[in-house]
Amino acid sequence: MNRIKYLTVLMLLCLLAACAPAGNGIQTATVGTLTAVPGSTSTQILPGSTTASPSLTNTQPPEVFTAIANLTPTVTPAASLKVYFVDVGQGDSILILSPDGKIVLIDGGEADSGCLPFLKSLGITHIDLMVATHPHSDHIGGLVQVLTAMPVARVVTNGQISPTASFEHFLDGIANEKAVLIIAKQGDTISEGQLSFTVLSPVNTSGDDLNHNSLVLRLVYGQVSFLFMGDADQAAEAGMIAAGLAVPTTILKVGHHGSEYSSSPAFLALVRPAVAIYTAGTGNDYGFPKPVTLANLAAVGAQIYGTDVNGTISVTTDGQIYRVDIEKGTTRMPVLLLPSVTP
Amino acid sequence: MKIKAVIDRFEGITAVLNMGEDERQMEVPRAALPKGCKEGDWLQVELDDEKLLKAEPDPVETARARKRSEDKMAALLRGDQLK
């Protein structure tokens, strides 16, 4: 009986979620805030506060979580955009499937890191638009295999060259695939079907720091927005702030795997993500994500997910509401709040 | 064993090297590399098992590799692959 009451309340909450104002400053009345459901592969839309939900779900027995998971089809957005943050260990790979059937791949992790098998598991046989944010092998290594395995129509880079073997293989892959190569910079718009990506950085590629020159893309779909940071550093963030491009964003792909060289408090204060997703390998050698970054993300109210603890993470949205699905684990809370962080 | 390696990237105090033909990855302290090394620089490294004994810059290979990639990028931007 209690369970029925509980589920009824949850269903009402779901309906409210579709009407409640978003709490993160995004100009929409219908963005839902989501929380992970422990013990399941799914998540549940809940309205209002992002802080209350984890404690609610964490205190429930596992069978209740399963029941909650079974409710999620009632709030799955129709005609959806789907964005996968693929678990490729220590690296980045993001797959975007548009409602009009376009397939966009941003980075592919290291070679043999699981990007291509993931695409195949979804039955994907071609890529319409491939983006290499910058030439490091934990971003382009896996793209080489994709270029070898399936047709790729267009490839976007920032134009910077790195004399590594993996970058040369990447260029060879584009040539063999006969894909169109495009160089993008700040202010450009890259359209693919009904998707339109705005390039926020770099202005131009300069210097030896490849991360700094990462392509940063913003995607707006209805009322829901995404910011794909690549490995852009705090200097790149400062450039976006100065250009007036650091604006409120629903879903943030955290820069540089949650390192301390990205995600400055000043940038996050303007972006104010409702959901922050970082990519990192479990037990990676670099200590990503860094506690200071998690604390800074939490300080702006972001619900944090990471591929190290959550596996592959997906966001589904119809442009009005969105939901986050995770393979495992729960939302990531910061280990500690450092004294240097201003709330 | 002496082998060619390229610095793929720096992650804080760590340098990530891709080594040899199979691009096997190895992480070494950045301080263990010659001063002034940059991302994308080629090295001649001497290994004993998995331990880095010595690393010397290989500017000739770096310049050669950079030129190859520049030429390939230019060809792609000209659209040579589409002809």
CSV table of C-alpha atoms in Angstrom, one decimal:
chain,number,residue,atom,x,y,z
A,1,MET,CA,0.0,0.0,0.0
A,2,ASN,CA,2.8,2.4,1.0
A,3,ARG,CA,4.5,1.6,-2.3
A,4,ILE,CA,1.4,2.4,-4.3
A,5,LYS,CA,1.2,5.7,-2.5
A,6,TYR,CA,4.8,6.3,-3.1
A,7,LEU,CA,4.5,5.6,-6.8
A,8,THR,CA,1.4,7.8,-7.1
A,9,VAL,CA,3.3,10.7,-5.6
A,10,LEU,CA,6.2,10.0,-8.0
A,11,MET,CA,3.8,10.0,-11.0
A,12,LEU,CA,2.4,13.4,-9.8
A,13,LEU,CA,5.9,14.7,-9.4
A,14,CYS,CA,6.5,13.6,-13.0
A,15,LEU,CA,3.5,15.6,-14.2
A,16,LEU,CA,4.7,18.6,-12.1
A,17,ALA,CA,8.1,18.3,-13.6
A,18,ALA,CA,6.6,19.1,-17.0
A,19,CYS,CA,5.1,22.3,-15.7
A,20,ALA,CA,7.6,23.4,-13.0
A,21,PRO,CA,10.0,26.2,-13.8
A,22,ALA,CA,13.6,25.1,-14.1
A,23,GLY,CA,15.7,26.1,-11.2
A,24,ASN,CA,18.9,26.8,-13.0
A,25,GLY,CA,18.0,30.0,-14.8
A,26,ILE,CA,17.3,28.5,-18.2
A,27,GLN,CA,14.4,30.2,-19.8
A,28,THR,CA,11.9,27.5,-19.9
A,29,ALA,CA,9.1,26.3,-17.9
A,30,THR,CA,9.4,22.6,-18.7
A,31,VAL,CA,12.9,21.4,-18.2
A,32,GLY,CA,12.9,18.5,-15.7
A,33,THR,CA,15.6,17.9,-13.2
A,34,LEU,CA,16.8,14.3,-13.1
A,35,THR,CA,18.3,12.0,-10.6
A,36,ALA,CA,19.8,8.6,-10.8
A,37,VAL,CA,18.0,5.6,-9.7
A,38,PRO,CA,20.3,3.3,-7.8
A,39,GLY,CA,20.2,-0.4,-8.7
A,40,SER,CA,18.7,0.2,-12.2
A,41,THR,CA,19.9,1.4,-15.5
A,42,SER,CA,17.5,4.3,-15.6
A,43,THR,CA,16.7,7.6,-14.0
A,44,GLN,CA,13.7,9.5,-13.0
A,45,ILE,CA,12.5,13.0,-13.6
A,46,LEU,CA,11.9,14.9,-10.4
A,47,PRO,CA,10.9,18.5,-10.1
A,48,GLY,CA,12.6,21.3,-8.1
A,49,SER,CA,15.6,20.9,-6.0
A,50,THR,CA,18.5,18.8,-7.2
A,51,THR,CA,19.8,18.2,-3.7
A,52,ALA,CA,16.8,16.5,-2.2
A,53,SER,CA,16.5,13.8,-4.8
A,54,PRO,CA,19.6,11.7,-4.1
A,55,SER,CA,18.8,11.3,-0.4
A,56,LEU,CA,15.2,10.3,-1.3
A,57,THR,CA,16.3,7.6,-3.7
A,58,ASN,CA,19.2,6.5,-1.6
A,59,THR,CA,17.0,5.6,1.3
A,60,GLN,CA,14.7,3.3,-0.6
A,61,PRO,CA,15.1,-0.5,-0.9
A,62,PRO,CA,16.2,-1.7,-4.3
A,63,GLU,CA,12.9,-3.2,-5.4
A,64,VAL,CA,11.3,0.2,-5.1
A,65,PHE,CA,14.0,1.6,-7.4
A,66,THR,CA,13.1,-1.0,-10.0
A,67,ALA,CA,9.5,0.1,-9.8
A,68,ILE,CA,10.5,3.6,-10.3
A,69,ALA,CA,12.5,2.6,-13.3
A,70,ASN,CA,9.5,1.0,-14.8
A,71,LEU,CA,7.6,4.3,-14.6
A,72,THR,CA,10.1,6.1,-16.8
A,73,PRO,CA,8.5,5.3,-20.2
A,74,THR,CA,5.7,7.6,-19.1
A,75,VAL,CA,8.1,10.5,-19.2
A,76,THR,CA,10.4,9.5,-22.1
A,77,PRO,CA,10.3,12.4,-24.5
A,78,ALA,CA,8.8,11.6,-27.9
A,79,ALA,CA,10.6,12.6,-31.1
A,80,SER,CA,13.8,12.7,-29.1
A,81,LEU,CA,17.3,13.9,-29.5
A,82,LYS,CA,19.6,11.4,-27.9
A,83,VAL,CA,23.2,12.2,-26.7
A,84,TYR,CA,25.4,9.4,-25.5
A,85,PHE,CA,28.5,10.1,-23.4
A,86,VAL,CA,30.2,6.8,-24.2
A,87,ASP,CA,32.4,5.1,-21.6
A,88,VAL,CA,35.7,4.8,-23.4
A,89,GLY,CA,37.8,4.7,-20.3
A,90,GLN,CA,40.2,7.7,-20.1
A,91,GLY,CA,39.1,9.7,-23.2
A,92,ASP,CA,36.1,11.4,-24.8
A,93,SER,CA,33.5,10.1,-27.1
A,94,ILE,CA,30.1,11.6,-27.6
A,95,LEU,CA,27.4,10.3,-30.0
A,96,ILE,CA,24.4,12.4,-31.0
A,97,LEU,CA,21.4,10.9,-32.7
A,98,SER,CA,18.9,13.5,-34.0
A,99,PRO,CA,15.2,13.0,-34.4
A,100,ASP,CA,15.6,13.4,-38.2
A,101,GLY,CA,18.0,10.5,-38.2
A,102,LYS,CA,21.4,12.3,-38.4
A,103,ILE,CA,24.4,10.8,-36.6
A,104,VAL,CA,27.1,13.0,-35.1
A,105,LEU,CA,30.2,11.7,-33.4
A,106,ILE,CA,32.4,14.0,-31.3
A,107,ASP,CA,35.7,12.3,-30.6
A,108,GLY,CA,36.3,8.6,-30.3
A,109,GLY,CA,38.5,7.9,-27.3
A,110,GLU,CA,41.8,6.1,-27.7
A,111,ALA,CA,42.3,3.4,-30.3
A,112,ASP,CA,40.6,0.2,-29.2
A,113,SER,CA,38.8,1.9,-26.4
A,114,GLY,CA,35.3,0.8,-27.3
A,115,CYS,CA,33.9,3.6,-29.5
A,116,LEU,CA,33.5,1.5,-32.6
A,117,PRO,CA,31.9,-1.5,-30.7
A,118,PHE,CA,29.5,0.9,-29.1
A,119,LEU,CA,28.4,2.3,-32.4
A,120,LYS,CA,28.0,-1.2,-33.8
A,121,SER,CA,25.9,-2.2,-30.7
A,122,LEU,CA,23.4,0.5,-31.7
A,123,GLY,CA,23.4,-0.7,-35.3
A,124,ILE,CA,25.1,2.4,-36.6
A,125,THR,CA,26.6,1.9,-40.0
A,126,HIS,CA,27.6,5.5,-41.1
A,127,ILE,CA,28.4,8.9,-39.6
A,128,ASP,CA,27.1,12.1,-41.0
A,129,LEU,CA,29.3,14.4,-39.1
A,130,MET,CA,32.5,13.6,-37.2
A,131,VAL,CA,34.1,16.2,-34.9
A,132,ALA,CA,37.7,15.9,-33.6
A,133,THR,CA,37.9,18.5,-30.9
A,134,HIS,CA,41.8,18.4,-30.8
A,135,PRO,CA,44.6,16.0,-31.9
A,136,HIS,CA,45.3,14.1,-28.7
A,137,SER,CA,45.1,10.4,-29.0
A,138,ASP,CA,42.4,10.0,-26.2
A,139,HIS,CA,40.1,11.9,-28.6
A,140,ILE,CA,41.1,10.9,-32.1
A,141,GLY,CA,42.5,7.4,-31.6
A,142,GLY,CA,39.1,5.7,-31.8
A,143,LEU,CA,38.0,8.0,-34.7
A,144,VAL,CA,40.6,6.3,-37.0
A,145,GLN,CA,38.8,2.9,-36.5
A,146,VAL,CA,35.4,4.5,-37.2
A,147,LEU,CA,36.8,6.0,-40.4
A,148,THR,CA,38.0,2.6,-41.4
A,149,ALA,CA,34.9,0.8,-40.5
A,150,MET,CA,32.0,2.9,-42.0
A,151,PRO,CA,31.2,5.7,-44.3
A,152,VAL,CA,31.8,9.2,-42.8
A,153,ALA,CA,30.5,12.2,-44.8
A,154,ARG,CA,32.1,15.2,-43.1
A,155,VAL,CA,34.9,15.7,-40.6
A,156,VAL,CA,35.4,18.9,-38.6
A,157,THR,CA,38.6,19.9,-36.9
A,158,ASN,CA,40.2,23.0,-35.5
A,159,GLY,CA,42.9,22.8,-38.2
A,160,GLN,CA,45.7,22.4,-35.7
A,161,ILE,CA,48.4,19.8,-36.7
A,162,SER,CA,50.2,17.6,-34.2
A,163,PRO,CA,53.1,15.5,-35.7
A,164,THR,CA,52.0,12.4,-33.8
A,165,ALA,CA,51.5,9.1,-35.6
A,166,SER,CA,47.9,8.9,-34.4
A,167,PHE,CA,47.1,12.3,-35.9
A,168,GLU,CA,48.7,11.2,-39.2
A,169,HIS,CA,46.5,8.0,-39.2
A,170,PHE,CA,43.5,10.2,-38.6
A,171,LEU,CA,44.3,12.3,-41.7
A,172,ASP,CA,44.9,9.1,-43.7
A,173,GLY,CA,41.5,7.8,-42.5
A,174,ILE,CA,39.8,10.9,-43.8
A,175,ALA,CA,41.6,10.6,-47.1
A,176,ASN,CA,40.8,6.9,-47.5
A,177,GLU,CA,37.2,7.5,-46.6
A,178,LYS,CA,36.9,10.4,-49.0
A,179,ALA,CA,35.3,12.5,-46.4
A,180,VAL,CA,35.0,16.3,-46.6
A,181,LEU,CA,37.3,18.0,-44.2
A,182,ILE,CA,36.2,21.3,-42.6
A,183,ILE,CA,38.1,23.6,-40.3
A,184,ALA,CA,35.9,25.4,-37.8
A,185,LYS,CA,36.5,28.4,-35.5
A,186,GLN,CA,34.6,30.7,-33.1
A,187,GLY,CA,31.5,32.1,-34.7
A,188,ASP,CA,31.0,29.3,-37.2
A,189,THR,CA,27.8,27.3,-37.4
A,190,ILE,CA,27.9,23.7,-38.4
A,191,SER,CA,24.5,22.3,-39.4
A,192,GLU,CA,23.5,18.7,-39.8
A,193,GLY,CA,19.9,18.1,-40.6
A,194,GLN,CA,17.9,19.9,-38.0
A,195,LEU,CA,20.9,20.1,-35.6
A,196,SER,CA,22.9,23.3,-35.5
A,197,PHE,CA,26.2,23.5,-33.6
A,198,THR,CA,27.7,26.9,-32.8
A,199,VAL,CA,31.4,27.0,-32.4
A,200,LEU,CA,32.4,28.9,-29.3
A,201,SER,CA,36.1,28.3,-29.3
A,202,PRO,CA,38.9,28.7,-30.5
A,203,VAL,CA,39.1,32.1,-32.2
A,204,ASN,CA,42.1,30.6,-34.0
A,205,THR,CA,44.6,27.9,-33.1
A,206,SER,CA,47.7,29.3,-31.5
A,207,GLY,CA,50.6,28.1,-29.3
A,208,ASP,CA,51.6,24.6,-28.4
A,209,ASP,CA,48.8,23.8,-26.0
A,210,LEU,CA,46.5,21.5,-27.9
A,211,ASN,CA,43.9,21.4,-25.1
A,212,HIS,CA,43.6,25.2,-25.2
A,213,ASN,CA,42.6,25.0,-28.9
A,214,SER,CA,39.9,22.4,-28.4
A,215,LEU,CA,36.8,23.0,-30.5
A,216,VAL,CA,33.9,23.9,-28.1
A,217,LEU,CA,30.4,23.4,-29.5
A,218,ARG,CA,27.1,24.5,-28.3
A,219,LEU,CA,23.9,22.7,-29.4
A,220,VAL,CA,20.5,24.0,-28.6
A,221,TYR,CA,17.5,21.8,-29.1
A,222,GLY,CA,14.3,23.5,-28.1
A,223,GLN,CA,14.7,24.6,-24.5
A,224,VAL,CA,17.5,22.2,-23.8
A,225,SER,CA,21.1,23.1,-24.5
A,226,PHE,CA,24.4,21.2,-24.5
A,227,LEU,CA,27.9,22.5,-24.2
A,228,PHE,CA,30.7,20.2,-25.4
A,229,MET,CA,33.9,21.5,-24.0
A,230,GLY,CA,36.5,19.0,-25.4
A,231,ASP,CA,39.6,19.6,-23.3
A,232,ALA,CA,39.3,23.4,-23.4
A,233,ASP,CA,41.2,25.0,-20.5
A,234,GLN,CA,40.5,28.0,-18.3
A,235,ALA,CA,42.2,30.4,-20.7
A,236,ALA,CA,39.8,29.3,-23.4
A,237,GLU,CA,36.9,29.7,-20.9
A,238,ALA,CA,38.1,33.2,-20.2
A,239,GLY,CA,38.0,33.9,-23.9
A,240,MET,CA,34.5,32.7,-24.2
A,241,ILE,CA,33.5,34.8,-21.2
A,242,ALA,CA,35.1,37.9,-22.8
A,243,ALA,CA,33.2,37.1,-26.0
A,244,GLY,CA,29.9,36.9,-24.2
A,245,LEU,CA,29.6,33.2,-25.1
A,246,ALA,CA,29.5,31.7,-21.6
A,247,VAL,CA,25.7,31.4,-21.3
A,248,PRO,CA,23.4,29.2,-19.2
A,249,THR,CA,23.4,25.6,-20.4
A,250,THR,CA,21.3,22.6,-19.4
A,251,ILE,CA,23.9,19.9,-20.0
A,252,LEU,CA,27.6,20.5,-19.7
A,253,LYS,CA,30.2,18.0,-21.0
A,254,VAL,CA,32.9,19.1,-18.5
A,255,GLY,CA,36.2,20.2,-20.0
A,256,HIS,CA,39.3,18.0,-19.9
A,257,HIS,CA,37.9,15.1,-17.9
A,258,GLY,CA,37.3,17.1,-14.8
A,259,SER,CA,40.9,18.3,-14.5
A,260,GLU,CA,41.8,21.4,-12.4
A,261,TYR,CA,42.9,23.2,-15.6
A,262,SER,CA,39.3,23.6,-16.8
A,263,SER,CA,36.0,24.5,-15.2
A,264,SER,CA,36.9,27.8,-13.6
A,265,PRO,CA,34.3,29.1,-11.0
A,266,ALA,CA,33.9,32.3,-13.1
A,267,PHE,CA,32.9,30.2,-16.2
A,268,LEU,CA,30.7,27.8,-14.3
A,269,ALA,CA,28.9,30.7,-12.6
A,270,LEU,CA,27.8,31.9,-16.1
A,271,VAL,CA,27.1,28.5,-17.6
A,272,ARG,CA,25.2,27.2,-14.5
A,273,PRO,CA,24.7,23.7,-15.8
A,274,ALA,CA,21.8,21.7,-14.4
A,275,VAL,CA,23.7,18.5,-15.3
A,276,ALA,CA,27.5,18.2,-15.6
A,277,ILE,CA,28.9,15.1,-17.2
A,278,TYR,CA,32.7,14.4,-17.2
A,279,THR,CA,34.5,11.5,-18.9
A,280,ALA,CA,37.3,9.7,-17.1
A,281,GLY,CA,38.7,6.2,-16.8
A,282,THR,CA,38.2,4.3,-13.6
A,283,GLY,CA,41.3,4.7,-11.5
A,284,ASN,CA,43.0,6.8,-14.1
A,285,ASP,CA,46.6,7.8,-13.4
A,286,TYR,CA,45.9,11.6,-13.5
A,287,GLY,CA,43.4,11.8,-10.6
A,288,PHE,CA,40.6,12.9,-12.8
A,289,PRO,CA,38.1,14.2,-11.9
A,290,LYS,CA,39.8,16.5,-9.5
A,291,PRO,CA,38.0,17.2,-6.2
A,292,VAL,CA,38.2,21.0,-6.7
A,293,THR,CA,36.3,20.6,-10.1
A,294,LEU,CA,33.6,18.4,-8.5
A,295,ALA,CA,33.3,21.0,-5.7
A,296,ASN,CA,33.1,23.9,-8.2
A,297,LEU,CA,30.4,22.0,-10.2
A,298,ALA,CA,28.4,21.3,-7.1
A,299,ALA,CA,28.7,24.9,-6.0
A,300,VAL,CA,26.7,26.0,-9.0
A,301,GLY,CA,24.0,23.4,-8.4
A,302,ALA,CA,25.0,20.9,-11.1
A,303,GLN,CA,24.0,17.3,-10.8
A,304,ILE,CA,27.2,15.5,-11.6
A,305,TYR,CA,27.7,12.3,-13.6
A,306,GLY,CA,30.9,10.7,-14.8
A,307,THR,CA,31.7,7.8,-17.1
A,308,ASP,CA,34.1,6.3,-14.5
A,309,VAL,CA,31.3,5.7,-12.0
A,310,ASN,CA,28.2,5.7,-14.2
A,311,GLY,CA,29.5,4.0,-17.4
A,312,THR,CA,27.9,5.2,-20.6
A,313,ILE,CA,25.5,8.1,-19.8
A,314,SER,CA,22.8,9.2,-22.1
A,315,VAL,CA,20.6,12.3,-22.2
A,316,THR,CA,17.2,12.1,-24.1
A,317,THR,CA,15.2,15.2,-24.8
A,318,ASP,CA,12.3,16.4,-26.9
A,319,GLY,CA,13.5,19.9,-26.4
A,320,GLN,CA,11.1,20.5,-23.5
A,321,ILE,CA,12.0,17.8,-20.9
A,322,TYR,CA,15.0,15.6,-20.7
A,323,ARG,CA,16.1,12.6,-18.8
A,324,VAL,CA,19.5,11.2,-17.9
A,325,ASP,CA,20.1,7.4,-18.1
A,326,ILE,CA,23.2,5.8,-16.6
A,327,GLU,CA,24.6,2.3,-16.9
A,328,LYS,CA,25.5,2.0,-13.2
A,329,GLY,CA,26.1,3.8,-10.0
A,330,THR,CA,24.4,7.0,-8.8
A,331,THR,CA,24.9,10.7,-9.3
A,332,ARG,CA,28.4,11.7,-8.2
A,333,MET,CA,28.7,14.0,-5.2
A,334,PRO,CA,31.9,15.8,-4.5
A,335,VAL,CA,34.2,14.2,-2.0
A,336,LEU,CA,34.8,17.4,-0.1
A,337,LEU,CA,34.1,21.1,-0.4
A,338,LEU,CA,37.5,22.9,-0.4
A,339,PRO,CA,37.7,26.1,1.6
A,340,SER,CA,38.8,28.0,-1.6
A,341,VAL,CA,35.4,27.4,-3.2
A,342,THR,CA,33.0,30.3,-2.9
A,343,PRO,CA,29.4,29.0,-2.7
B,1,MET,CA,66.1,-1.4,-26.3
B,2,LYS,CA,66.0,1.8,-28.3
B,3,ILE,CA,62.7,2.9,-29.8
B,4,LYS,CA,61.0,5.9,-31.4
B,5,ALA,CA,58.3,7.6,-29.4
B,6,VAL,CA,56.2,10.7,-29.7
B,7,ILE,CA,54.8,12.8,-26.9
B,8,ASP,CA,51.1,12.7,-27.4
B,9,ARG,CA,50.3,15.0,-24.5
B,10,PHE,CA,51.1,16.2,-21.0
B,11,GLU,CA,48.6,15.5,-18.2
B,12,GLY,CA,49.9,17.7,-15.4
B,13,ILE,CA,53.3,16.3,-14.3
B,14,THR,CA,52.9,13.2,-16.5
B,15,ALA,CA,53.9,12.8,-20.2
B,16,VAL,CA,51.9,10.3,-22.3
B,17,LEU,CA,54.2,8.7,-24.9
B,18,ASN,CA,53.0,6.7,-27.9
B,19,MET,CA,55.8,4.3,-28.8
B,20,GLY,CA,56.9,2.4,-31.8
B,21,GLU,CA,54.9,1.2,-34.8
B,22,ASP,CA,52.1,-0.2,-32.6
B,23,GLU,CA,51.8,3.1,-30.7
B,24,ARG,CA,51.9,1.4,-27.4
B,25,GLN,CA,51.2,3.9,-24.7
B,26,MET,CA,53.6,4.7,-21.8
B,27,GLU,CA,53.4,7.3,-19.1
B,28,VAL,CA,56.5,8.8,-17.7
B,29,PRO,CA,57.2,11.8,-15.4
B,30,ARG,CA,57.5,14.9,-17.5
B,31,ALA,CA,60.6,15.7,-15.6
B,32,ALA,CA,62.3,12.6,-17.0
B,33,LEU,CA,62.1,14.1,-20.5
B,34,PRO,CA,64.6,16.5,-21.9
B,35,LYS,CA,64.0,20.2,-21.0
B,36,GLY,CA,61.9,22.1,-23.6
B,37,CYS,CA,60.0,19.1,-25.0
B,38,LYS,CA,56.6,19.9,-26.4
B,39,GLU,CA,53.5,17.9,-27.3
B,40,GLY,CA,54.1,16.3,-30.7
B,41,ASP,CA,57.9,16.1,-30.3
B,42,TRP,CA,59.5,12.8,-31.3
B,43,LEU,CA,62.1,11.1,-29.1
B,44,GLN,CA,64.5,8.3,-29.2
B,45,VAL,CA,63.9,6.5,-25.9
B,46,GLU,CA,65.9,3.7,-24.3
B,47,LEU,CA,63.9,1.2,-22.3
B,48,ASP,CA,64.7,-1.6,-19.9
B,49,ASP,CA,61.5,-3.6,-19.5
B,50,GLU,CA,59.0,-0.9,-18.8
B,51,LYS,CA,61.4,1.5,-17.3
B,52,LEU,CA,62.6,4.6,-19.2
B,53,LEU,CA,66.4,4.8,-19.1
B,54,LYS,CA,67.0,7.6,-21.5
B,55,ALA,CA,65.1,10.0,-23.8
B,56,GLU,CA,66.7,12.2,-26.4
B,57,PRO,CA,64.9,14.6,-28.7
B,58,ASP,CA,64.6,13.6,-32.4
B,59,PRO,CA,64.1,17.0,-34.1
B,60,VAL,CA,64.6,15.5,-37.6
B,61,GLU,CA,61.7,13.0,-37.1
B,62,THR,CA,59.6,15.7,-35.5
B,63,ALA,CA,60.1,18.0,-38.5
B,64,ARG,CA,59.5,15.1,-41.0
B,65,ALA,CA,56.3,14.0,-39.3
B,66,ARG,CA,55.0,17.6,-39.1
B,67,LYS,CA,55.7,18.2,-42.8
B,68,ARG,CA,53.9,15.0,-43.7
B,69,SER,CA,50.8,15.9,-41.7
B,70,GLU,CA,50.8,19.5,-43.0
B,71,ASP,CA,50.9,18.2,-46.6
B,72,LYS,CA,48.2,15.7,-45.9
B,73,MET,CA,46.0,18.3,-44.2
B,74,ALA,CA,46.5,20.7,-47.1
B,75,ALA,CA,45.6,18.0,-49.6
B,76,LEU,CA,42.4,17.3,-47.7
B,77,LEU,CA,41.4,20.9,-47.5
B,78,ARG,CA,42.0,21.2,-51.3
B,79,GLY,CA,39.6,18.3,-51.6
B,80,ASP,CA,42.2,16.0,-53.3
B,81,GLN,CA,40.5,13.0,-51.7
B,82,LEU,CA,37.2,13.8,-53.4
B,83,LYS,CA,38.7,13.7,-57.0
